[in-house]
Short mmCIF file of C-alpha atoms and ligand atoms in Angstrom, two decimals:
data_model
loop_
_atom_site.label_atom_id
_atom_site.label_comp_id
_atom_site.label_asym_id
_atom_site.label_seq_id
_atom_site.Cartn_x
_atom_site.Cartn_y
_atom_site.Cartn_z
CA MET H 10 -213.89 212.42 25.70
CA ARG H 11 -213.52 214.75 22.50
CA VAL H 12 -211.77 212.96 19.51
CA VAL H 13 -210.75 214.64 16.57
CA VAL H 14 -210.78 211.89 13.43
CA VAL H 15 -208.81 213.04 9.88
CA GLY H 16 -210.02 212.12 6.68
CA ALA H 17 -213.86 210.94 6.27
CA GLY H 18 -212.77 208.10 4.32
CA LEU H 19 -213.58 203.91 4.72
CA GLY H 20 -212.25 203.72 7.90
CA GLY H 21 -212.48 207.73 9.66
CA LEU H 22 -216.27 207.15 9.25
CA THR H 23 -217.20 204.33 10.20
CA LEU H 24 -214.81 204.72 13.47
CA ALA H 25 -216.98 208.42 13.07
CA HIS H 26 -219.80 206.25 13.31
CA GLY H 27 -218.89 203.81 16.73
CA LEU H 28 -218.08 206.41 18.64
CA ARG H 29 -221.34 208.53 18.37
CA ARG H 30 -223.20 205.13 19.13
CA ALA H 31 -221.21 204.89 22.30
CA GLY H 32 -222.10 208.21 22.78
CA ILE H 33 -218.33 209.63 22.51
CA ASP H 34 -218.00 213.27 21.21
CA VAL H 35 -216.20 213.04 17.95
CA VAL H 36 -215.48 215.57 15.04
CA VAL H 37 -214.61 214.50 10.93
CA HIS H 38 -212.47 216.86 9.56
CA GLU H 39 -212.35 215.79 6.00
CA ARG H 40 -210.55 217.83 3.27
CA ASP H 41 -212.82 217.31 0.36
CA GLY H 42 -215.87 219.69 -0.40
CA ALA H 43 -218.87 217.87 0.08
CA ARG H 44 -219.46 216.35 -3.31
CA GLY H 45 -216.35 214.71 -2.48
CA ARG H 46 -214.29 213.05 -6.04
CA ARG H 47 -215.48 209.72 -6.81
CA GLN H 48 -213.25 206.72 -4.76
CA GLY H 49 -212.91 204.11 -6.57
CA VAL H 50 -215.79 201.74 -8.12
CA SER H 51 -216.48 198.73 -6.35
CA LEU H 52 -215.08 197.29 -3.26
CA HIS H 53 -214.60 193.77 -1.83
CA LEU H 54 -216.09 193.35 1.55
CA ASP H 55 -214.73 190.86 3.64
CA ASP H 56 -215.59 189.22 6.95
CA ARG H 57 -213.54 191.55 8.58
CA GLY H 58 -214.91 194.88 7.24
CA THR H 59 -218.77 192.84 7.88
CA GLU H 60 -217.71 192.40 11.33
CA ALA H 61 -216.48 195.96 11.53
CA LEU H 62 -219.75 197.94 10.11
CA ARG H 63 -222.04 196.12 12.32
CA ALA H 64 -220.22 196.37 14.99
CA CYS H 65 -219.83 200.45 14.08
CA LEU H 66 -222.87 201.10 12.05
CA PRO H 67 -226.47 201.90 13.54
CA PRO H 68 -229.23 199.09 12.33
CA ALA H 69 -230.41 200.87 9.29
CA HIS H 70 -227.30 201.80 8.07
CA LEU H 71 -226.27 197.61 8.01
CA ALA H 72 -229.26 196.45 6.89
CA MET H 73 -228.77 199.70 3.54
CA VAL H 74 -225.38 197.94 3.09
CA ASP H 75 -226.17 194.30 3.86
CA ALA H 76 -229.31 195.51 0.98
CA THR H 77 -227.66 196.62 -1.77
CA THR H 78 -224.45 193.72 -1.62
CA GLY H 79 -223.78 192.07 -4.95
CA GLY H 80 -224.37 188.29 -4.18
CA PRO H 81 -222.06 186.23 -2.57
CA ARG H 82 -218.14 185.47 -4.04
CA GLU H 83 -217.52 181.49 -2.75
CA ARG H 84 -215.64 181.28 -5.98
CA THR H 85 -212.32 182.66 -8.45
CA LEU H 86 -212.63 181.51 -12.25
CA ALA H 87 -209.99 181.60 -14.89
CA LEU H 88 -211.48 182.22 -18.43
CA SER H 89 -209.21 181.55 -21.09
CA GLU H 90 -209.98 181.73 -25.21
CA VAL H 91 -210.84 178.15 -26.19
CA ASP H 92 -211.70 178.08 -30.10
CA GLY H 93 -212.94 181.68 -30.03
CA ARG H 94 -215.32 181.72 -26.94
CA LEU H 95 -214.39 182.69 -23.39
CA THR H 96 -214.12 179.38 -21.24
CA VAL H 97 -213.97 178.82 -17.32
CA VAL H 98 -211.50 176.88 -17.64
CA ARG H 99 -210.53 176.60 -13.73
CA ALA H 100 -212.89 177.44 -10.66
CA GLN H 101 -211.48 177.45 -7.50
CA PRO H 102 -213.06 178.28 -3.95
CA TYR H 103 -212.40 181.52 -2.72
CA ASP H 104 -211.77 180.62 0.57
CA GLY H 105 -208.55 182.45 1.76
CA THR H 106 -206.29 179.34 1.20
CA THR H 107 -205.03 180.49 -2.62
CA GLY H 108 -203.94 183.71 -1.05
CA PRO H 109 -204.57 187.01 1.63
CA ALA H 110 -208.39 187.42 -0.16
CA ARG H 111 -211.14 186.15 1.48
CA PRO H 112 -215.34 185.69 0.79
CA GLY H 113 -217.34 188.07 0.73
CA ARG H 114 -219.40 190.44 -1.33
CA GLN H 115 -218.93 193.29 -3.34
CA VAL H 116 -220.51 197.05 -2.53
CA ASP H 117 -220.12 200.15 -4.78
CA ARG H 118 -217.77 202.72 -2.99
CA SER H 119 -219.67 205.73 -3.53
CA LEU H 120 -223.12 204.11 -2.43
CA LEU H 121 -220.91 202.99 0.70
CA ARG H 122 -219.48 206.05 1.76
CA ALA H 123 -222.78 208.00 0.75
CA VAL H 124 -224.50 205.44 3.35
CA LEU H 125 -221.68 206.04 5.79
CA LEU H 126 -221.90 209.70 5.82
CA THR H 127 -225.95 209.52 6.06
CA GLY H 128 -225.86 210.51 9.99
CA LEU H 129 -222.73 212.51 10.51
CA GLU H 130 -223.84 215.33 8.85
CA ASP H 131 -222.84 217.41 11.56
CA ALA H 132 -220.16 215.51 12.52
CA VAL H 133 -218.30 215.96 9.47
CA ARG H 134 -216.63 219.16 8.50
CA PHE H 135 -216.10 219.36 4.22
CA GLY H 136 -213.33 221.91 3.01
CA ALA H 137 -210.49 221.30 6.10
CA GLU H 138 -207.70 220.16 4.93
CA PHE H 139 -205.45 219.25 8.23
CA THR H 140 -202.02 220.58 8.07
CA ARG H 141 -200.67 219.97 12.13
CA PHE H 142 -200.60 219.39 15.45
CA GLU H 143 -199.70 219.69 18.62
CA GLU H 144 -199.48 217.86 21.62
CA ARG H 145 -200.20 220.25 24.18
CA ALA H 146 -198.82 219.73 28.67
CA ASP H 147 -202.27 218.79 29.54
CA GLY H 148 -202.48 216.25 27.26
CA ALA H 149 -204.39 217.55 24.66
CA VAL H 150 -204.25 217.68 20.87
CA ARG H 151 -204.86 221.01 18.71
CA ALA H 152 -205.02 220.09 14.95
CA TRP H 153 -204.51 222.82 12.53
CA PHE H 154 -205.97 223.56 9.27
CA ALA H 155 -204.90 225.25 6.54
CA ASP H 156 -207.85 227.29 6.71
CA GLY H 157 -205.90 229.03 10.44
CA SER H 158 -208.92 226.96 12.08
CA THR H 159 -207.57 225.03 15.10
CA ASP H 160 -209.90 221.60 16.83
CA THR H 161 -208.75 219.82 20.82
CA ALA H 162 -209.69 216.86 21.49
CA ASP H 163 -208.11 214.24 23.96
CA VAL H 164 -207.38 211.50 20.57
CA LEU H 165 -206.33 212.97 17.38
CA VAL H 166 -207.13 210.09 14.68
CA GLY H 167 -204.89 209.96 11.57
CA ALA H 168 -207.54 208.49 8.99
CA ASP H 169 -206.35 210.57 5.94
CA GLY H 170 -205.19 207.67 3.55
CA ILE H 171 -201.88 206.95 2.06
CA GLY H 172 -200.43 210.35 2.12
CA SER H 173 -201.51 210.79 5.90
CA ALA H 174 -200.70 214.67 6.41
CA VAL H 175 -201.06 213.29 10.47
CA ARG H 176 -198.41 210.39 9.42
CA ARG H 177 -195.78 212.19 8.43
CA GLN H 178 -196.27 214.29 11.48
CA HIS H 179 -196.37 211.98 14.11
CA LEU H 180 -194.44 208.69 12.94
CA PRO H 181 -191.59 210.72 9.63
CA HIS H 182 -189.60 207.68 9.73
CA VAL H 183 -192.64 205.77 7.99
CA ARG H 184 -191.62 205.09 3.86
CA VAL H 185 -194.81 204.63 1.55
CA VAL H 186 -192.11 203.30 -1.71
CA ASP H 187 -193.67 203.18 -5.78
CA THR H 188 -193.61 199.26 -6.60
CA GLY H 189 -193.65 200.45 -10.11
CA LYS H 190 -197.04 198.39 -10.90
CA ARG H 191 -200.05 200.52 -12.53
CA THR H 192 -203.69 199.14 -12.71
CA LEU H 193 -206.55 200.40 -15.14
CA MET H 194 -209.32 200.19 -13.36
CA GLY H 195 -212.96 200.85 -14.74
CA ALA H 196 -216.58 200.23 -14.56
CA THR H 197 -219.12 199.34 -17.52
CA PRO H 198 -222.50 199.29 -17.21
CA LEU H 199 -223.96 195.27 -17.19
CA ARG H 200 -227.09 196.08 -20.22
CA ALA H 201 -224.00 197.02 -22.39
CA VAL H 202 -222.80 193.45 -22.42
CA ALA H 203 -225.96 191.30 -21.29
CA GLY H 204 -226.16 190.06 -24.74
CA THR H 205 -222.66 187.96 -24.54
CA GLY H 206 -222.97 186.05 -21.72
CA LEU H 207 -220.21 187.04 -19.78
CA PRO H 208 -222.43 187.76 -16.58
CA ASP H 209 -224.06 184.63 -16.75
CA LEU H 210 -220.52 182.92 -17.19
CA ILE H 211 -219.04 184.78 -14.27
CA GLY H 212 -221.69 184.90 -12.30
CA HIS H 213 -220.41 186.35 -8.90
CA SER H 214 -217.37 185.32 -8.87
CA ALA H 215 -214.06 187.19 -9.04
CA THR H 216 -213.12 186.14 -12.18
CA THR H 217 -209.09 186.17 -13.68
CA VAL H 218 -208.95 186.48 -17.36
CA GLN H 219 -205.59 185.41 -19.85
CA VAL H 220 -206.29 185.70 -23.16
CA ARG H 221 -203.43 186.53 -25.57
CA GLY H 222 -201.21 187.33 -23.27
CA THR H 223 -202.54 190.27 -21.98
CA MET H 224 -204.40 189.75 -18.36
CA MET H 225 -207.36 191.00 -16.95
CA VAL H 226 -209.79 190.89 -13.72
CA LEU H 227 -213.51 191.10 -13.96
CA GLY H 228 -216.52 191.15 -11.81
CA VAL H 229 -220.31 191.72 -11.80
CA LEU H 230 -221.97 194.17 -9.36
CA ARG H 231 -225.87 192.96 -8.72
CA PHE H 232 -227.06 195.08 -6.16
CA THR H 233 -229.39 192.81 -4.00
CA GLN H 234 -232.23 195.10 -4.06
CA PRO H 235 -232.53 197.93 -6.30
CA PRO H 236 -230.64 200.78 -3.84
CA VAL H 237 -233.61 203.67 -4.55
CA ALA H 238 -235.96 200.31 -3.20
CA ALA H 239 -233.78 199.97 -0.53
CA ARG H 240 -233.44 203.67 0.44
CA ASP H 241 -236.68 204.03 0.26
CA ARG H 242 -237.14 200.75 3.00
CA TRP H 243 -233.67 201.17 5.16
CA LEU H 244 -232.53 204.88 5.12
CA PRO H 245 -234.61 207.27 3.99
CA ASP H 246 -232.05 209.57 5.41
CA LEU H 247 -229.88 208.95 2.62
CA ARG H 248 -229.69 211.90 -0.12
CA SER H 249 -227.05 211.37 -1.87
CA PRO H 250 -227.63 211.19 -5.81
CA VAL H 251 -225.51 208.19 -5.99
CA VAL H 252 -228.85 206.38 -5.16
CA ALA H 253 -230.55 207.23 -7.73
CA ASP H 254 -227.96 206.39 -11.05
CA ALA H 255 -227.06 203.52 -9.25
CA GLU H 256 -226.89 200.51 -11.82
CA ASP H 257 -225.65 196.87 -11.75
CA TYR H 258 -222.66 196.61 -13.69
CA VAL H 259 -219.18 195.19 -14.59
CA MET H 260 -215.38 196.06 -12.89
CA TRP H 261 -212.86 194.95 -15.12
CA ALA H 262 -208.91 195.38 -14.40
CA LEU H 263 -205.90 195.69 -16.27
CA PRO H 264 -202.56 196.03 -15.23
CA VAL H 265 -199.90 197.67 -16.80
CA THR H 266 -197.03 198.78 -16.39
CA GLN H 267 -196.13 202.54 -16.48
CA ASP H 268 -194.01 202.62 -19.75
CA ARG H 269 -197.55 200.45 -21.44
CA LEU H 270 -199.22 203.36 -19.37
CA GLY H 271 -197.96 206.74 -21.07
CA PRO H 272 -198.82 209.80 -19.72
CA ALA H 273 -202.72 209.11 -20.12
CA GLY H 274 -203.73 212.04 -17.78
CA SER H 275 -207.43 212.20 -17.09
CA PRO H 276 -209.79 209.53 -16.18
CA THR H 277 -211.56 209.29 -20.05
CA ALA H 278 -207.50 209.72 -21.26
CA VAL H 279 -206.71 206.71 -19.16
CA TRP H 280 -209.93 204.80 -20.74
CA ARG H 281 -208.93 206.10 -24.18
CA ARG H 282 -205.61 204.41 -23.72
CA ALA H 283 -207.54 201.36 -21.85
CA ARG H 284 -209.11 200.98 -25.04
CA GLU H 285 -205.80 200.87 -27.02
CA LEU H 286 -204.60 198.03 -25.34
CA THR H 287 -207.20 195.98 -25.17
CA ALA H 288 -208.00 196.28 -29.11
CA ASP H 289 -206.39 192.82 -30.15
CA LEU H 290 -208.97 190.81 -27.08
CA HIS H 291 -211.73 188.82 -27.59
CA PRO H 292 -215.10 190.45 -29.13
CA THR H 293 -216.18 190.51 -25.58
CA LEU H 294 -213.55 191.40 -23.84
CA ARG H 295 -212.93 195.07 -26.18
CA LEU H 296 -216.46 195.49 -25.52
CA VAL H 297 -216.43 195.99 -21.72
CA VAL H 298 -213.87 198.73 -21.94
CA ASP H 299 -215.50 200.70 -24.97
CA GLU H 300 -218.19 200.52 -23.03
CA ALA H 301 -216.99 201.26 -19.63
CA TRP H 302 -218.20 204.67 -18.13
CA PRO H 303 -215.04 206.55 -18.99
CA GLU H 304 -215.60 209.20 -16.19
CA VAL H 305 -215.06 206.54 -14.20
CA THR H 306 -211.80 205.40 -14.92
CA VAL H 307 -208.45 205.33 -12.94
CA ALA H 308 -205.47 204.34 -13.14
CA LEU H 309 -203.62 203.22 -9.79
CA ARG H 310 -199.67 203.07 -8.89
CA GLY H 311 -198.72 200.39 -6.89
CA GLY H 312 -197.57 201.04 -3.48
CA THR H 313 -196.01 199.66 -0.38
CA ILE H 314 -194.96 200.49 3.23
CA PRO H 315 -192.25 198.40 4.67
CA ALA H 316 -193.12 196.52 8.56
CA MET H 317 -191.63 199.08 10.67
CA PRO H 318 -191.35 198.89 14.74
CA ALA H 319 -193.73 199.44 17.41
CA TRP H 320 -193.77 203.54 18.55
CA PRO H 321 -194.12 204.86 21.59
CA ALA H 322 -198.45 205.51 22.33
CA GLY H 323 -200.01 208.30 22.41
CA PRO H 324 -202.87 210.66 21.87
CA VAL H 325 -202.08 210.70 18.28
CA THR H 326 -203.10 207.72 16.42
CA VAL H 327 -203.75 206.41 13.11
CA LEU H 328 -205.45 203.89 10.90
CA GLY H 329 -206.23 202.30 8.01
CA ASP H 330 -203.98 203.00 4.40
CA ALA H 331 -202.32 206.19 6.40
CA ILE H 332 -200.13 203.51 8.71
CA HIS H 333 -200.20 200.24 5.81
CA LEU H 334 -201.48 198.63 2.53
CA ALA H 335 -203.44 195.78 1.04
CA PRO H 336 -203.92 195.21 -2.73
CA GLY H 337 -207.68 194.20 -2.54
CA PHE H 338 -208.37 194.44 0.54
CA GLY H 339 -207.34 197.79 2.55
CA GLY H 340 -210.79 199.20 2.78
CA ASN H 341 -211.32 195.82 5.03
CA LEU H 342 -208.41 196.55 7.38
CA ALA H 343 -208.97 200.24 7.29
CA MET H 344 -212.50 199.62 8.96
CA ARG H 345 -211.49 197.01 11.26
CA ASP H 346 -209.10 199.18 12.45
CA ALA H 347 -211.55 201.60 13.39
CA HIS H 348 -213.73 198.74 15.09
CA ARG H 349 -210.64 198.04 17.20
CA LEU H 350 -210.27 201.96 17.44
CA ARG H 351 -213.72 201.99 19.17
CA GLU H 352 -212.88 199.46 21.32
CA ALA H 353 -210.08 201.01 22.85
CA LEU H 354 -211.81 204.40 22.86
CA VAL H 355 -214.73 203.31 24.48
CA HIS H 356 -212.90 201.15 27.15
CA ALA H 357 -210.99 203.99 28.13
CA ALA H 358 -214.00 206.35 28.51
CA ARG H 359 -215.74 203.79 30.89
CA GLY H 360 -212.45 203.99 32.77
CA LYS H 361 -212.01 200.33 32.35
CA GLN H 362 -208.78 201.11 31.39
CA ASP H 363 -205.63 204.25 31.07
CA LEU H 364 -206.34 206.10 27.85
CA ILE H 365 -202.28 205.13 26.64
CA THR H 366 -202.59 202.23 27.40
CA ALA H 367 -206.15 201.75 25.47
CA ILE H 368 -204.61 203.33 22.30
CA GLY H 369 -200.91 201.00 22.58
CA ALA H 370 -203.02 198.15 22.92
CA TYR H 371 -205.14 199.33 19.95
CA GLU H 372 -201.68 199.52 17.53
CA ASP H 373 -200.66 196.31 19.06
CA ALA H 374 -203.14 195.14 17.58
CA MET H 375 -203.02 196.36 13.94
CA ARG H 376 -199.39 195.91 13.59
CA ARG H 377 -199.35 192.96 14.00
CA ASP H 378 -202.32 191.56 12.13
CA SER H 379 -202.08 194.34 9.32
CA PHE H 380 -198.26 193.27 8.00
CA PRO H 381 -197.49 190.41 6.81
CA ALA H 382 -193.27 189.78 6.97
CA THR H 383 -192.70 191.48 3.52
CA GLY H 384 -194.75 194.50 4.94
CA ALA H 385 -197.65 195.08 2.38
CA THR H 386 -198.45 196.71 -0.85
CA ARG H 387 -202.04 198.14 -2.32
CA LEU H 388 -202.77 200.44 -5.29
CA GLU H 389 -203.07 204.32 -5.28
CA PRO H 390 -205.02 206.31 -8.31
CA ALA H 391 -201.75 207.40 -10.22
CA PRO H 392 -201.45 211.31 -10.55
CA GLY H 393 -204.29 211.83 -12.98
CA GLY H 394 -206.77 209.10 -12.15
CA ALA H 395 -210.09 209.35 -11.57
CA ARG H 396 -209.13 210.46 -7.69
CA GLU H 397 -206.98 213.72 -7.87
CA PRO H 398 -203.71 213.41 -8.68
CA LEU H 399 -201.01 213.66 -5.68
CA PRO H 400 -200.35 217.10 -5.18
CA ALA H 401 -196.47 217.31 -4.58
CA ASP H 402 -196.36 217.68 -1.24
CA ARG H 403 -198.37 214.80 -0.72
CA VAL H 404 -195.70 213.22 -3.60
CA ARG H 405 -192.80 214.37 -0.87
CA GLY H 406 -194.62 213.27 2.07
CA SER H 407 -195.06 210.06 0.23
CA LEU H 408 -193.17 208.33 -2.88
CA ALA H 409 -190.37 210.95 -2.61
CA GLU H 410 -189.71 210.90 1.09
CA SER H 411 -188.77 207.33 0.50
CA GLY H 412 -186.08 208.10 -1.95
CA ALA H 413 -188.03 205.64 -4.82
C1 FAD C 2 -209.52 201.93 -7.11
C2 FAD C 2 -209.78 201.13 -5.96
C3 FAD C 2 -210.30 199.38 -5.56
C4 FAD C 2 -210.01 199.46 -4.20
N1 FAD C 2 -210.37 197.84 -4.07
C5 FAD C 2 -210.69 197.38 -2.82
C6 FAD C 2 -211.58 196.24 -2.39
O1 FAD C 2 -211.85 195.85 -3.13
N2 FAD C 2 -211.75 196.07 -1.39
C7 FAD C 2 -211.23 196.64 -0.39
O2 FAD C 2 -210.67 196.08 1.01
N3 FAD C 2 -209.83 197.32 -0.55
C8 FAD C 2 -209.68 198.01 -1.60
N4 FAD C 2 -209.11 199.68 -1.82
C9 FAD C 2 -207.92 199.72 -0.84
C10 FAD C 2 -209.34 200.88 0.06
O3 FAD C 2 -210.01 201.47 -0.75
C11 FAD C 2 -208.38 201.83 0.95
O4 FAD C 2 -207.55 201.01 1.36
C12 FAD C 2 -209.33 202.40 1.68
O5 FAD C 2 -210.16 203.25 1.09
C13 FAD C 2 -209.00 203.14 3.18
O6 FAD C 2 -209.70 203.60 3.93
P1 FAD C 2 -208.69 205.00 4.54
O7 FAD C 2 -209.96 205.45 5.34
O8 FAD C 2 -207.63 203.97 5.00
O9 FAD C 2 -208.77 206.06 3.44
P2 FAD C 2 -209.27 206.86 2.29
O10 FAD C 2 -210.18 206.07 1.92
O11 FAD C 2 -208.10 206.72 1.32
O12 FAD C 2 -209.66 207.75 3.10
C14 FAD C 2 -208.53 208.59 3.46
C15 FAD C 2 -209.42 210.43 3.28
O13 FAD C 2 -208.60 211.68 3.85
C16 FAD C 2 -208.64 212.75 3.39
N5 FAD C 2 -207.88 213.24 3.45
C17 FAD C 2 -206.27 213.07 3.08
N6 FAD C 2 -205.52 213.61 3.84
C18 FAD C 2 -206.34 215.45 4.57
C19 FAD C 2 -206.22 215.89 5.21
N7 FAD C 2 -204.60 217.13 5.38
N8 FAD C 2 -207.04 216.80 5.38
C20 FAD C 2 -207.99 216.24 5.81
N9 FAD C 2 -208.57 214.93 5.24
C21 FAD C 2 -208.07 214.48 4.00
C22 FAD C 2 -209.46 212.14 1.56
O14 FAD C 2 -208.81 213.40 1.20
C23 FAD C 2 -209.97 210.59 2.18
O15 FAD C 2 -211.64 211.03 2.48
C24 FAD C 2 -209.50 199.64 -3.23
C25 FAD C 2 -209.04 200.85 -3.47
C26 FAD C 2 -208.93 201.58 -4.93
C27 FAD C 2 -208.39 203.09 -4.64
#
């Protein structure tokens, strides 16, 4: 069996590892160049993502991920300003009972992606923008790329994120709707705010701060082991410069409306806007934003994909953000899809099930578990954020196609 995956994101790379470990021929085509672009800051990894990584990654990769997660996030905290001091006013167990979020640990996104790319150097083709596919009479699928090249496989997987070109052709009725919500996100080196007492106050907890009419979300990522030491011990083949650059930081998020965000374009402009919006806040919160790395600041656009009826299974399928969106845990769902799809394809490759039946069973489980009754939402970088602006064709294929 040969599998072509479009998109070297969290889902596509997890799937590629899982297939390769099962001896299945897999190639991943990625639109970005090998240096890529920074895709967000940190990621809350819960049991769904962890289980998928355990099933799909080689042991050394898994050890590297384990060694570089933050501490356990067992509580959520609410902070407020009491007599001029930031104070914990509420603490709740992070046990999934108060919302869809589950307990887990923080991981650095860039580091996780670098780990996932390690060992797949010969399987990932960078600078390969998928444009369309054709299902052939013999059951195979041929994929076309912007440079005129093609690739043919038994299965084509669209793991190409919210603007998925695979989904646009395969499931043209699927709508991506702009919710109108925006969130500014950034990261600040922990050393810059160490003297404020904030890191000790919040520990590893996911934290919401409500002060002077503004809401902010904070989280500290303290690597369990220094990434360089972990790399040297567990995964010496991991050569990405993100390892040496990694240091402990505070992740922050600031929900805003598009009106309040204004026309901010580049990451630095978004960071400047965040500074303006937090200028009246408690000095510690101001410092968090003032001392942030401007170049990693991003403005995210809220999007939602309404739940949809089942479609007939075939040799083309989709996973992750290409088909469902989830606020704060979409990465975990993408990795869970990858794990499930891997199981289905391995089953078929070993002759235990017909290929199309196996893909249909994967899609049934994915639709059942990834769409709450109201559909799902998540944040997509707004044009001009640290991720590149949505080009016109992606906007047409996502937001505009919904009429939003
Ligand atoms: C700032 C931020 C914070 C987040 N925090 C969390 C969190 O804490 N926990 C969590 O679980 N989730 C979080 N998410 C959501 C999570 O990042 C996504 O749900 C997840 O990345 C989806 O993975 P994916 O593999 O489906 O798609 P992606 O990771 O988006 O990967 C898609 C890939 O496809 C490539 N691609 C796109 N089009 C083409 C094409 N035509 N041809 C070839 N390649 C193409 C893209 O370049 C990209 O590399 C966050 C998202 C952001 C932006």
